[in-house]
Amino acid sequence: MDTVIKKITLIDGSGRAPIENAVIIVGEGKIIYAGSAYGWNEAEGDTIVLDLHGQYVLPGLIDAHVHLSGSGEVDSQFYAPTGQMSLKILSNAQKNLAAGITTVRDLGGWSELEFDVRRSIQRGEFAGPRMCLAGRFISITEAGADYYVGMYRVADGVDEVRKAVREQVKNGADVIKMGVTGAVLVESGVPGATHFNFDEMQALVEEAKKFGKPVAMHAHGIDGIRKAVQAGVNTLEHGTYLYQDPAVIGQMVQRGVFLVPTLKVGWDIILAKNSIIPAWIMDKNKASQGEAERSLKMAYEAGVPIAMGSDVGTPLNYHGENALEAYWMHKAGLSAMDAILAATGNAARALGWDSWMGTLEAGNVADLIVHAKNPLEDLRVLADKESLQFVMKNGLIAASHAGDVLPKELFAKHVLTI
Ligand SMILES: [Zn+2]
């Protein structure tokens, strides 16, 4: 039976202007029609009709950079026994779905447990978002590997790098994550320093491409960014010092390399009310936030495609608050609609999943969210659980408020409470 969602304002995730008095028709988990009510002929026969009285409907949001194994702990050394860690990953995944993040890309999991969690969700045993997984973060020998034991795969030299990629592919990775420069959240990490040599980066990208897997690079420093863009990576995570070389920005435009700026990480730390954040983390973030914003603005104005990634799981950066990243990107210079595009259509492109999801267009999976308030007026609405009415995944309601009077036939097997 088809579902008709009518009397809505449609923000379809393509970047196009909103359509008032729009209709979405969903059948067998997919969008059959999405657009103006004038272009739609009310069909005869059995349908479930949802009259949403002018509420705002968007594609389910996509967060292109999360860590399901972290819950925002201050010290980041989130060690937990295996069983407990699996449950933590599941619980964090569900917090995303209940907040309208229907797809997450995890760029650094924990001892492959996220693959097990994904299998359980795919089998229908639990509610959860779609998961695009990198498996382990491939890194040179450095301090972070001891700090995040289950997250890193240390690889030095071309042969070891190739082997590390093959391991992730074998485990079921959809994307390969490479640590090109030092990290902010590792005490002795130097964010500007280049880690892998160019031949290692080339080998990693070549190996990933052989299996059809895109490469996401963690990079702050411009030298590492320059080399990794040349080596052929698909997405640049963080990109803090990108502004230092406009020629590299030009190459990113030419090659279609996405920037995933992760501004929320820095803001959550800088705006922390109490002093529970270690001084070294605070100092490093204060030093780099302005530069990260400047890099985003320059890249955006030059035409680099932008995808939203919140890096939730890092200190004080909680699952479920992901969409505040869109607000911070808007503050740094993106138009409100382009910030939404970054969390929908563009994020799907960054994942390489845009042929079947990311926008509310005929043929795509019916992942959508309904908001009472207009997110274009204030993007913080996207993370406002009172505004969020319900979340649909594959055409079924996957999260709603307790006591909702939505039609029971539309409920998924497991429904989360918003
Ligand atoms: Zn990250």
Short mmCIF file of C-alpha atoms in Angstrom, two decimals, residues 10 90 110 134 159 202 278 299 308 332 356 358 371 383 394 407 412 414:
data_model
loop_
_atom_site.label_atom_id
_atom_site.label_comp_id
_atom_site.label_asym_id
_atom_site.label_seq_id
_atom_site.Cartn_x
_atom_site.Cartn_y
_atom_site.Cartn_z
CA LEU A 10 9.36 20.09 0.75
CA LEU A 90 24.53 0.20 18.94
CA TRP A 110 36.52 -0.12 17.32
CA ALA A 134 35.69 2.58 7.31
CA ASP A 159 53.53 -3.12 1.60
CA GLN A 202 49.59 6.50 -3.56
CA PRO A 278 42.39 19.28 29.67
CA ALA A 299 36.85 26.32 -0.24
CA MET A 308 28.49 17.66 6.72
CA ALA A 332 31.25 30.16 8.74
CA TRP A 356 19.87 5.73 -4.57
CA GLY A 358 20.29 11.55 -0.19
CA HIS A 371 10.06 19.16 11.34
CA ALA A 383 18.91 19.20 16.10
CA ASN A 394 12.87 2.80 4.03
CA PRO A 407 -0.93 5.10 11.59
CA ALA A 412 8.82 -0.28 11.52
CA HIS A 414 11.44 -1.50 16.10
#
